[in-house]
Tab-separated table of C-alpha atoms in Angstrom:
chain	number	residue	atom	x	y	z
A	668	MET	CA	-35.217	-60.992	-37.385
A	669	GLY	CA	-31.725	-61.118	-35.839
A	670	GLN	CA	-30.145	-58.705	-38.297
A	671	PRO	CA	-32.295	-55.687	-37.341
A	672	ARG	CA	-31.461	-56.325	-33.733
A	673	ILE	CA	-27.743	-56.155	-34.571
A	674	VAL	CA	-28.236	-52.899	-36.478
A	675	ALA	CA	-30.228	-51.388	-33.634
A	676	ARG	CA	-27.498	-52.255	-31.136
A	677	PHE	CA	-24.829	-50.716	-33.356
A	678	SER	CA	-26.848	-47.529	-33.802
A	679	HIS	CA	-27.347	-47.295	-30.046
A	680	PHE	CA	-23.587	-47.730	-29.503
A	681	ALA	CA	-22.789	-45.040	-32.059
A	682	VAL	CA	-25.080	-42.549	-30.352
A	683	SER	CA	-23.611	-43.409	-26.951
A	684	SER	CA	-20.099	-42.879	-28.286
A	685	ALA	CA	-21.043	-39.485	-29.677
A	686	ILE	CA	-22.460	-38.477	-26.322
A	687	LEU	CA	-19.333	-39.732	-24.564
A	688	VAL	CA	-17.076	-37.715	-26.864
A	689	CYS	CA	-19.139	-34.586	-26.258
A	690	LEU	CA	-18.906	-35.066	-22.517
A	691	ILE	CA	-15.126	-35.468	-22.700
A	692	VAL	CA	-14.729	-32.306	-24.760
A	693	PHE	CA	-17.024	-30.416	-22.395
A	694	ALA	CA	-15.004	-31.543	-19.384
A	695	CYS	CA	-11.745	-30.361	-20.968
A	696	ALA	CA	-13.154	-26.944	-21.804
A	697	ARG	CA	-14.697	-26.493	-18.340
A	698	ARG	CA	-11.861	-27.821	-16.187
A	699	SER	CA	-11.682	-26.813	-12.553
A	700	SER	CA	-9.994	-23.527	-11.650
A	701	GLY	CA	-6.903	-23.046	-9.520
A	702	GLN	CA	-4.421	-24.681	-11.886
A	703	THR	CA	-1.101	-23.065	-12.814
A	704	ILE	CA	-1.103	-22.382	-16.544
A	705	VAL	CA	1.539	-20.653	-18.637
A	706	TRP	CA	1.304	-17.630	-20.928
A	707	ASP	CA	1.636	-18.887	-24.521
A	708	PRO	CA	0.899	-16.255	-27.201
A	709	SER	CA	2.757	-18.258	-29.886
A	710	LYS	CA	0.599	-21.310	-29.032
A	711	ASN	CA	3.437	-23.815	-29.017
A	712	THR	CA	1.733	-25.517	-25.997
A	713	LEU	CA	4.917	-25.120	-23.928
A	714	GLY	CA	4.779	-21.442	-22.994
A	715	SER	CA	6.258	-18.511	-24.883
A	716	ASP	CA	6.893	-14.773	-24.595
A	717	GLY	CA	5.021	-12.029	-26.394
A	718	SER	CA	2.007	-9.729	-26.308
A	719	GLY	CA	-1.652	-10.721	-26.336
A	720	ASN	CA	-5.107	-10.353	-24.799
A	721	TRP	CA	-6.062	-11.949	-21.496
A	722	ASP	CA	-9.681	-13.010	-21.093
A	723	THR	CA	-11.788	-16.135	-20.645
A	724	THR	CA	-12.968	-16.742	-24.230
A	725	THR	CA	-12.055	-19.744	-26.346
A	726	GLY	CA	-10.895	-17.393	-29.090
A	727	ASN	CA	-8.072	-16.251	-26.821
A	728	SER	CA	-6.805	-19.619	-25.618
A	729	ILE	CA	-3.248	-18.271	-25.500
A	730	TRP	CA	-2.374	-20.270	-22.432
A	731	ALA	CA	-0.921	-23.748	-22.110
A	732	SER	CA	-1.430	-26.434	-19.520
A	733	GLY	CA	0.043	-29.930	-19.541
A	734	GLY	CA	1.451	-29.561	-23.060
A	735	ALA	CA	-1.867	-28.483	-24.582
A	736	ASP	CA	-3.603	-25.214	-25.401
A	737	SER	CA	-5.911	-23.964	-22.689
A	738	ILE	CA	-8.260	-21.101	-21.986
A	739	TRP	CA	-8.114	-19.085	-18.788
A	740	VAL	CA	-10.497	-20.220	-16.038
A	741	ASN	CA	-11.095	-17.597	-13.371
A	742	GLY	CA	-9.138	-18.522	-10.262
A	743	ASP	CA	-6.167	-19.992	-12.142
A	744	VAL	CA	-2.572	-19.112	-11.261
A	745	ALA	CA	-0.660	-17.414	-14.097
A	746	ALA	CA	2.958	-18.225	-14.957
A	747	ILE	CA	4.348	-15.596	-17.357
A	748	GLY	CA	7.770	-15.717	-19.044
A	749	ASP	CA	9.534	-18.837	-20.359
A	750	GLY	CA	13.162	-17.700	-19.918
A	751	THR	CA	14.455	-18.797	-23.318
A	752	VAL	CA	13.895	-15.697	-25.456
A	753	ASN	CA	15.811	-12.413	-25.223
A	754	VAL	CA	13.244	-9.617	-25.015
A	755	THR	CA	14.163	-5.957	-25.480
A	756	THR	CA	10.658	-4.489	-25.950
A	757	SER	CA	8.248	-4.980	-23.077
A	758	PRO	CA	5.535	-7.506	-24.024
A	759	ILE	CA	2.054	-6.096	-23.366
A	760	ILE	CA	-0.692	-8.243	-21.861
A	761	THR	CA	-4.062	-6.505	-22.269
A	762	LEU	CA	-6.947	-7.388	-19.976
A	763	ASP	CA	-10.075	-7.299	-22.113
A	764	ALA	CA	-12.640	-9.277	-20.109
A	765	ALA	CA	-15.575	-7.179	-18.917
A	766	GLY	CA	-15.297	-7.093	-15.153
A	767	GLY	CA	-11.728	-8.359	-15.312
A	768	VAL	CA	-10.164	-11.751	-14.764
A	769	THR	CA	-9.830	-13.501	-11.420
A	770	VAL	CA	-6.397	-14.736	-10.398
A	771	GLY	CA	-5.251	-17.115	-7.706
A	772	GLY	CA	-1.770	-15.698	-8.108
A	773	ILE	CA	0.745	-14.523	-10.724
A	774	THR	CA	4.375	-15.517	-11.176
A	775	PHE	CA	6.590	-13.533	-13.542
A	776	ASN	CA	9.466	-15.835	-14.473
A	777	ALA	CA	12.908	-14.688	-15.561
A	778	LEU	CA	13.153	-13.731	-19.223
A	779	GLY	CA	16.088	-14.642	-21.458
A	780	SER	CA	19.581	-13.684	-20.245
A	781	GLY	CA	19.847	-10.941	-22.889
A	782	SER	CA	16.519	-9.342	-21.952
A	783	THR	CA	16.387	-5.761	-20.728
A	784	VAL	CA	12.670	-5.388	-19.916
A	785	GLY	CA	9.792	-7.008	-18.101
A	786	TYR	CA	6.137	-7.629	-18.875
A	787	THR	CA	3.453	-4.942	-18.680
A	788	ILE	CA	-0.182	-5.746	-17.843
A	789	ASN	CA	-2.679	-3.101	-18.950
A	790	ASP	CA	-6.376	-2.536	-18.318
A	791	GLY	CA	-7.817	-2.790	-21.819
A	792	SER	CA	-10.693	-0.427	-21.034
A	793	GLY	CA	-8.403	2.319	-19.771
A	794	THR	CA	-11.111	3.189	-17.227
A	795	GLY	CA	-10.644	0.545	-14.547
A	796	ALA	CA	-13.412	-1.660	-15.943
A	797	ASP	CA	-11.012	-4.554	-16.670
A	798	PRO	CA	-9.193	-5.176	-13.367
A	799	LEU	CA	-7.302	-8.067	-11.871
A	800	VAL	CA	-9.667	-9.605	-9.326
A	801	VAL	CA	-7.359	-11.076	-6.692
A	802	ASN	CA	-8.401	-14.110	-4.672
A	803	SER	CA	-7.517	-13.889	-1.006
A	804	GLY	CA	-4.179	-15.496	-0.216
A	805	SER	CA	-2.806	-14.849	-3.689
A	806	VAL	CA	0.915	-14.341	-4.236
A	807	ILE	CA	2.293	-12.027	-6.910
A	808	ALA	CA	5.882	-13.155	-7.407
A	809	ASP	CA	8.248	-11.268	-9.716
A	810	ASN	CA	11.357	-13.342	-10.460
A	811	ASN	CA	12.429	-11.414	-13.546
A	812	THR	CA	15.567	-9.418	-12.697
A	813	ARG	CA	16.248	-8.362	-16.315
A	814	GLY	CA	13.904	-5.355	-16.286
A	815	VAL	CA	10.873	-3.784	-14.615
A	816	THR	CA	7.552	-5.622	-14.473
A	817	THR	CA	4.604	-3.209	-14.483
A	818	ILE	CA	0.947	-3.722	-13.580
A	819	ASN	CA	-1.327	-0.985	-14.921
A	820	ALA	CA	-4.662	-2.438	-13.832
A	821	ASN	CA	-6.664	-2.144	-10.641
A	822	LEU	CA	-6.284	-4.923	-8.073
A	823	THR	CA	-9.678	-5.579	-6.566
A	824	ASN	CA	-12.083	-7.937	-4.859
A	825	SER	CA	-15.641	-7.563	-3.610
A	826	ALA	CA	-14.644	-9.056	-0.255
A	827	ALA	CA	-11.757	-8.709	2.154
A	828	PHE	CA	-8.562	-10.252	0.839
A	829	GLY	CA	-4.870	-10.572	1.558
A	830	MET	CA	-2.120	-10.447	-1.049
A	831	THR	CA	1.601	-11.160	-0.756
A	832	ILE	CA	4.448	-9.805	-2.905
A	833	ALA	CA	7.418	-12.138	-3.372
A	834	GLY	CA	10.384	-12.737	-5.678
A	835	SER	CA	13.592	-10.948	-6.588
A	836	GLY	CA	12.582	-8.605	-9.421
A	837	ASN	CA	11.521	-4.986	-9.748
A	838	LEU	CA	7.732	-4.770	-9.681
A	839	THR	CA	5.823	-1.524	-10.237
A	840	PHE	CA	2.176	-0.723	-9.641
A	841	GLY	CA	1.619	1.991	-12.236
A	842	GLY	CA	0.101	5.413	-11.845
A	843	ASN	CA	-3.417	4.282	-12.771
A	844	VAL	CA	-3.445	1.306	-10.408
A	845	GLY	CA	-5.495	1.269	-7.250
A	846	ILE	CA	-6.331	-1.407	-4.712
A	847	VAL	CA	-10.005	-0.574	-4.862
A	848	ASN	CA	-11.805	-3.477	-3.197
A	849	SER	CA	-14.995	-2.827	-1.293
A	850	GLY	CA	-13.745	-4.985	1.573
A	851	ALA	CA	-10.565	-4.620	3.592
A	852	ALA	CA	-7.341	-5.430	1.752
A	853	ALA	CA	-4.132	-6.422	3.503
A	854	LEU	CA	-0.836	-6.192	1.598
A	855	THR	CA	2.183	-8.192	2.763
A	856	ILE	CA	5.625	-7.771	1.214
A	857	GLY	CA	7.750	-10.894	1.601
A	858	ASN	CA	8.440	-12.844	4.769
A	859	THR	CA	10.941	-12.259	7.530
A	860	SER	CA	13.194	-15.215	6.738
A	861	ASN	CA	15.237	-15.768	3.606
A	862	VAL	CA	13.092	-18.679	2.526
A	863	SER	CA	11.285	-19.072	-0.786
A	864	PRO	CA	8.673	-18.888	-2.099
A	865	LEU	CA	7.504	-15.869	-0.090
A	866	PHE	CA	10.794	-14.069	0.518
A	867	PHE	CA	11.097	-10.780	-1.362
A	868	SER	CA	14.523	-9.400	-2.228
A	869	GLY	CA	13.477	-7.047	-5.024
A	870	THR	CA	11.872	-3.605	-5.177
A	871	LEU	CA	8.146	-2.837	-5.154
A	872	SER	CA	7.229	0.656	-6.375
A	873	ILE	CA	3.695	1.840	-5.626
A	874	ASN	CA	2.807	4.806	-7.820
A	875	SER	CA	-0.984	4.742	-7.490
A	876	ALA	CA	-2.504	8.075	-8.445
A	877	THR	CA	-5.509	7.583	-6.153
A	878	ALA	CA	-5.718	6.472	-2.542
A	879	ASN	CA	-5.472	2.725	-2.075
A	880	HIS	CA	-8.024	0.997	0.141
A	881	LEU	CA	-5.539	-0.865	2.290
A	882	SER	CA	-6.509	-1.900	5.799
A	883	ALA	CA	-2.907	-2.787	6.630
A	884	THR	CA	0.489	-3.084	4.967
A	885	THR	CA	3.280	-5.243	6.379
A	886	ILE	CA	6.832	-5.001	5.027
A	887	ASN	CA	8.932	-8.034	5.954
A	888	SER	CA	11.673	-7.920	3.331
A	889	GLY	CA	12.805	-6.166	0.159
A	890	THR	CA	12.561	-2.486	-0.689
A	891	VAL	CA	9.242	-0.657	-0.964
A	892	VAL	CA	9.113	2.744	-2.667
A	893	ALA	CA	6.007	4.872	-2.088
A	894	GLY	CA	5.372	7.150	-5.044
A	895	ASN	CA	2.976	9.427	-3.135
A	896	THR	CA	1.380	9.951	0.251
A	897	THR	CA	-1.682	7.836	-0.600
A	898	ALA	CA	0.283	4.726	-1.585
A	899	PHE	CA	-0.857	2.775	1.488
A	900	GLY	CA	-4.269	4.344	1.949
A	901	ALA	CA	-5.336	5.122	5.498
A	902	GLY	CA	-4.192	1.798	6.971
A	903	PRO	CA	-1.138	1.365	9.199
A	904	VAL	CA	2.222	0.234	7.834
A	905	THR	CA	4.290	-2.242	9.874
A	906	ILE	CA	7.976	-2.692	9.053
A	907	ASN	CA	9.428	-5.964	10.347
A	908	GLY	CA	12.303	-6.033	7.880
A	909	GLY	CA	13.403	-4.635	4.537
A	910	SER	CA	13.048	-0.904	3.969
A	911	LEU	CA	10.508	1.739	3.039
A	912	ARG	CA	11.384	4.976	1.317
A	913	LEU	CA	9.532	7.882	-0.217
A	914	ASN	CA	10.792	8.845	-3.634
A	915	ALA	CA	11.114	12.351	-5.029
A	916	ALA	CA	7.586	12.250	-6.394
A	917	THR	CA	6.153	11.707	-2.922
A	918	ALA	CA	7.094	15.092	-1.611
A	919	ALA	CA	9.781	17.480	-2.727
A	920	GLY	CA	12.741	17.708	-0.378
A	921	GLY	CA	11.671	14.663	1.636
A	922	THR	CA	8.654	16.349	3.237
A	923	ILE	CA	5.017	15.298	3.414
A	924	SER	CA	2.582	17.955	2.325
A	925	GLY	CA	-0.692	18.649	4.099
A	926	PHE	CA	-3.059	16.623	6.251
A	927	GLY	CA	-4.921	14.846	3.469
A	928	GLY	CA	-8.050	16.942	2.975
A	929	THR	CA	-10.942	16.447	5.418
A	930	SER	CA	-11.362	13.584	7.882
A	931	SER	CA	-14.652	11.764	8.280
A	932	SER	CA	-14.388	10.959	11.985
A	933	ALA	CA	-12.669	12.089	15.183
A	934	THR	CA	-9.969	9.469	14.599
A	935	GLY	CA	-8.864	10.944	11.271
A	936	ALA	CA	-10.582	8.408	8.998
A	937	GLY	CA	-10.237	9.225	5.317
A	938	THR	CA	-6.797	10.808	5.744
A	939	PRO	CA	-3.282	9.332	6.100
A	940	TRP	CA	-3.281	10.317	9.812
A	941	THR	CA	-4.532	8.523	12.923
A	942	VAL	CA	-5.889	10.812	15.640
A	943	SER	CA	-6.249	10.111	19.378
A	944	ASN	CA	-8.361	12.375	21.589
A	945	THR	CA	-8.897	13.341	25.217
A	946	VAL	CA	-12.184	15.188	25.859
A	947	ILE	CA	-12.302	16.814	22.415
A	948	THR	CA	-14.617	15.021	19.954
A	949	SER	CA	-14.789	17.365	16.963
A	950	ASN	CA	-13.646	16.433	13.457
A	951	PRO	CA	-9.860	16.942	13.584
A	952	ILE	CA	-9.009	17.709	9.936
A	953	ASN	CA	-10.941	20.087	7.722
A	954	SER	CA	-9.737	21.429	4.372
A	955	ASN	CA	-6.157	20.396	5.129
A	956	VAL	CA	-6.115	22.156	8.533
A	957	MET	CA	-5.777	20.146	11.752
A	958	THR	CA	-7.458	21.361	14.961
A	959	LEU	CA	-5.644	20.194	18.091
A	960	THR	CA	-7.932	21.697	20.772
A	961	ASP	CA	-10.905	24.037	20.715
A	962	GLY	CA	-10.713	25.841	24.062
A	963	ALA	CA	-12.366	23.511	26.582
A	964	ASN	CA	-10.547	22.450	29.741
A	965	GLY	CA	-8.627	19.182	29.836
A	966	GLU	CA	-8.375	18.676	26.088
A	967	ALA	CA	-5.539	16.951	24.214
A	968	ARG	CA	-5.186	15.507	20.753
A	969	ALA	CA	-2.401	13.616	18.953
A	970	ALA	CA	-2.133	12.932	15.227
A	971	TYR	CA	0.418	10.475	13.846
A	972	TYR	CA	1.165	9.845	10.197
A	973	ASN	CA	0.181	6.282	9.289
A	974	THR	CA	3.343	5.457	7.351
A	975	PRO	CA	6.637	5.261	9.279
A	976	ILE	CA	9.256	7.570	7.800
A	977	ALA	CA	12.882	6.592	7.310
A	978	TYR	CA	14.956	9.106	9.253
A	979	ALA	CA	18.580	7.937	8.968
A	980	GLY	CA	19.243	10.096	5.905
A	981	GLY	CA	17.633	13.161	7.430
A	982	PHE	CA	14.338	14.918	6.801
A	983	THR	CA	12.649	18.293	6.957
A	984	ALA	CA	9.208	19.247	8.218
A	985	SER	CA	7.353	22.511	8.651
A	986	PHE	CA	3.949	23.628	9.863
A	987	GLN	CA	2.068	26.716	10.961
A	988	TYR	CA	0.451	26.875	14.403
A	989	THR	CA	-2.325	29.353	15.222
A	990	PRO	CA	-3.807	29.693	18.744
A	991	VAL	CA	-7.512	30.501	18.523
A	992	THR	CA	-7.888	31.481	22.193
A	993	THR	CA	-5.582	32.854	24.849
A	994	GLY	CA	-4.549	30.229	27.339
A	995	ALA	CA	-2.975	26.847	27.775
A	996	ASP	CA	-0.895	25.082	27.088
A	997	GLY	CA	1.146	24.365	23.988
A	998	PHE	CA	2.026	21.680	21.462
A	999	THR	CA	4.777	19.240	20.497
A	1000	PHE	CA	6.394	17.788	17.387
A	1001	VAL	CA	6.878	14.074	18.152
A	1002	LEU	CA	8.788	11.170	16.630
A	1003	GLN	CA	7.886	7.838	18.226
A	1004	ASN	CA	8.411	4.131	17.729
A	1005	ASP	CA	5.550	2.907	19.895
A	1006	PRO	CA	4.538	-0.694	19.025
A	1007	ARG	CA	0.984	0.593	18.647
A	1008	GLY	CA	2.213	2.680	15.736
A	1009	ALA	CA	-0.008	5.535	14.639
A	1010	GLY	CA	-2.620	4.308	17.130
A	1011	ALA	CA	-0.517	5.302	20.140
A	1012	PRO	CA	-2.676	7.295	22.580
A	1013	VAL	CA	-2.264	10.967	23.286
A	1014	GLY	CA	-0.186	11.880	26.340
A	1015	ALA	CA	-1.138	13.881	29.419
A	1016	THR	CA	-3.122	17.096	29.107
A	1017	GLY	CA	-2.244	20.553	30.431
A	1018	GLY	CA	1.447	20.959	31.144
A	1019	GLY	CA	2.010	17.461	29.728
A	1020	LEU	CA	1.451	19.028	26.280
A	1021	GLY	CA	-0.128	15.790	25.043
A	1022	TYR	CA	3.328	14.175	25.171
A	1023	SER	CA	3.971	13.253	28.791
A	1024	GLY	CA	4.029	9.455	29.057
A	1025	ILE	CA	4.684	8.714	25.369
A	1026	GLY	CA	7.623	6.306	25.427
A	1027	PRO	CA	8.882	3.170	27.177
A	1028	ALA	CA	6.905	3.768	30.364
A	1029	ALA	CA	3.674	3.677	28.372
A	1030	ALA	CA	4.548	0.700	26.187
A	1031	GLY	CA	6.356	-1.806	28.359
A	1032	GLY	CA	9.803	-0.444	27.583
A	1033	ALA	CA	9.569	-1.532	23.950
A	1034	SER	CA	9.605	1.869	22.319
A	1035	GLY	CA	11.188	5.278	22.341
A	1036	SER	CA	10.198	8.813	21.480
A	1037	VAL	CA	11.628	12.278	21.110
A	1038	ALA	CA	9.768	15.574	20.966
A	1039	ILE	CA	10.297	19.281	20.504
A	1040	LEU	CA	8.111	21.093	23.029
A	1041	PHE	CA	6.458	24.474	22.510
A	1042	ASN	CA	4.979	25.927	25.696
A	1043	ILE	CA	2.924	29.085	25.176
A	1044	PHE	CA	1.099	29.287	28.523
A	1045	ASN	CA	1.617	32.353	30.718
A	1046	GLY	CA	1.409	30.204	33.836
A	1047	ASN	CA	4.590	28.299	32.905
A	1048	ASP	CA	7.962	29.249	31.481
A	1049	ARG	CA	7.305	29.759	27.824
A	1050	GLY	CA	9.794	28.525	25.255
A	1051	THR	CA	11.001	25.477	23.379
A	1052	GLY	CA	12.474	22.320	24.794
A	1053	LEU	CA	13.712	18.873	23.832
A	1054	ALA	CA	12.257	15.855	25.622
A	1055	MET	CA	12.649	12.090	25.309
A	1056	ASN	CA	10.473	9.118	26.216
A	1057	GLY	CA	7.562	11.214	27.422
A	1058	GLY	CA	9.565	13.244	29.912
A	1059	VAL	CA	8.225	16.786	30.337
A	1060	PRO	CA	9.470	19.586	30.618
A	1061	GLY	CA	12.676	18.272	29.042
A	1062	VAL	CA	15.775	20.326	28.266
A	1063	ASN	CA	15.468	23.970	27.315
A	1064	LEU	CA	16.490	24.579	23.699
A	1065	VAL	CA	15.779	28.228	22.962
A	1066	THR	CA	14.868	31.172	25.137
A	1067	THR	CA	13.740	34.346	23.483
A	1068	ASN	CA	14.440	36.486	26.552
A	1069	ALA	CA	15.122	36.177	30.249
A	1070	THR	CA	11.588	35.005	31.020
A	1071	ASN	CA	11.551	32.347	28.270
A	1072	ASN	CA	8.747	34.049	26.344
A	1073	LEU	CA	8.115	32.510	22.943
A	1074	TYR	CA	7.894	35.105	20.199
A	1075	THR	CA	6.523	35.132	16.673
A	1076	ASN	CA	8.257	36.884	13.810
A	1077	ASN	CA	6.426	40.126	14.622
A	1078	GLY	CA	7.849	40.212	18.138
A	1079	ALA	CA	4.531	39.622	19.920
A	1080	SER	CA	4.147	37.057	22.648
A	1081	ASN	CA	2.587	33.935	21.102
A	1082	ASN	CA	0.001	33.164	23.777
A	1083	THR	CA	-2.640	35.461	22.325
A	1084	ALA	CA	-5.306	34.466	19.859
A	1085	ALA	CA	-4.746	34.361	16.096
A	1086	GLN	CA	-0.998	35.020	16.262
A	1087	GLN	CA	0.664	32.480	13.999
A	1088	LEU	CA	3.848	30.576	14.662
A	1089	PHE	CA	5.738	29.064	11.713
A	1090	VAL	CA	7.793	26.039	12.796
A	1091	PRO	CA	10.537	24.568	10.583
A	1092	VAL	CA	12.197	21.333	11.742
A	1093	ALA	CA	15.307	19.824	10.163
A	1094	PHE	CA	17.138	16.621	11.035
A	1095	LEU	CA	20.470	16.242	9.274
A	1096	GLY	CA	20.686	12.470	9.597
A	1097	ALA	CA	22.033	9.789	11.917
A	1098	ASN	CA	25.778	9.332	12.363
């Protein structure tokens, strides 16, 4: 009678052990997310360099964690590049998970000392269907100074998120990359102090072919190169440190072309311009044409480009102005450094030309501005002038005759309707 009881106990123990083993294996495969795991296409469990597919399937467990193979769990932090191998052909990481993979951050480590390239991450679908879904607060750090690291996949999230760029390498968002989240996305480049891990001393190139959905961009350190006028979307750009420049692809000759299509509100939404209004409420930008006023009394409108432009090396600008009614008062071309950025309000109406008051007096002495004034009103001396810090009428620059009339190229006085004035502006650079 005792022997069967012993057998039954042993069988029960064997079944319990099998269940225990299954639970252990299940726990390993379904570990919690948020861990830092290393790219390991050679599967040596230590991390290695090379090409491969990035998804969440067990068949592509080309990651390593704690000296063992691992699969990617959405929300993990990726460490790519082991620094021991000289790489001369850019390794390609292909995203092939439907809906993309979710990252808590990415660090590109330095490759071997003889390397001449960086990693490239591609959207496997080629259509944007396999993006990098970026958790809010994520850091993308490029520490590979041997070559250029390129991301050719959309950066997205269904909710608002913030993302920081750090490191010392050259990171490029490729031509088919967009920050296409449905919520607001804030991009921060580095921090303002030379302290790791968030300091950025490298170069970030943004070459997105379509408008990014950025609510705000803050540049604290490093060099940021905008490949086109939609690189930062419609959000403001704040420069606390580092530098921002527009490359040759942005606009030939250092100019910005057009007003960005058609705005969707009186404040210029949907374009790279922010518009402030007094009295006038109509849509300011239609088919790449900006309307400043529409003939009612007391109107004024100001439109500032959302991205600050580096001026030390000089720039050129040109535009065509067409009065649609006879009357007052004129317009100005303004450069300002108001702490409110592109959201600075329009200046005084009438003889103030929408500029009077734009400068230190309007912003607690913390800013400055300069403007070229164009007065076309018969009731005042007509001509061009130079003004600073919101001071109108400023200093006379050009008089076309003894009465300061402003003329167009056909010799007609420019205060009548439909007579166009072409205005070229050139600044040769700071000394």
